[in-house]
C-alpha angles and dihedrals in degrees: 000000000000125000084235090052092047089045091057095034087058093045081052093058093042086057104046090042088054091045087051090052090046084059098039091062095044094049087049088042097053095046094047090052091045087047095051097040096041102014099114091028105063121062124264082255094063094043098052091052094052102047089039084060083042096050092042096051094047093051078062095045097050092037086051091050094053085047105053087038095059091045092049083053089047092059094044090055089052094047089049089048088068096047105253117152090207083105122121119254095242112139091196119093122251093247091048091046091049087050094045103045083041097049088046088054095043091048089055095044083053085048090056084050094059102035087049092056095037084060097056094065 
């Protein structure tokens, strides 16, 4: 590949990182409104398919982030291999970065969980 080609193959990956996080907040946002306005109104039934959507979409989006975050890293080695200093200036690894940004997101999806279920009694 290209430097070029690496270059726009990391911007890619910022992107798409930064577009799952964005969903990632909207979706969060959305269930724990629903959970806090209809939470006690709507059946158990109701509320265990929802947040059964809700849990499977948000496993997607965090495994997507970890994807495209380790790919973003990926691109940035092989642009360092070639000696570009087009490189950012993070100082984490791309593993660490991936398990990070991936374990915040997890925790707050954990956090939705709770505060979903605390509203229904």
């Amino acid at each position: 590949m290209t430097e070029f080609e690496l270059q726009t193959l990391k911007v890619y990956f910022n992107e798409a990182t930064a577009s799952y996080i964005m969903n990632f907040i909207s979706i969060l946002s959305g269930y724990v409104l629903a959970n806090h306005i209809v939470g006690t109104k709507i059946t158990r039934t109701q509320f265990t398919i929802l947040t059964f959507a809700y849990s499977i979409i948000m496993i997607v989006i965090i495994l997507a982030v970890y994807t495209s975050t380790r790919e973003w890293y990926s691109a940035e080695e092989a642009l360092n291999k070639i000696n570009r200093t087009w490189a950012s200036q993070f100082t984490i690894g791309g593993a660490s970065m991936a398990i990070i940004s991936t374990t915040t997101l997890f925790v707050t999806y954990l956090g939705s969980l709770y505060f979903g279920l605390t509203t229904r009694k």
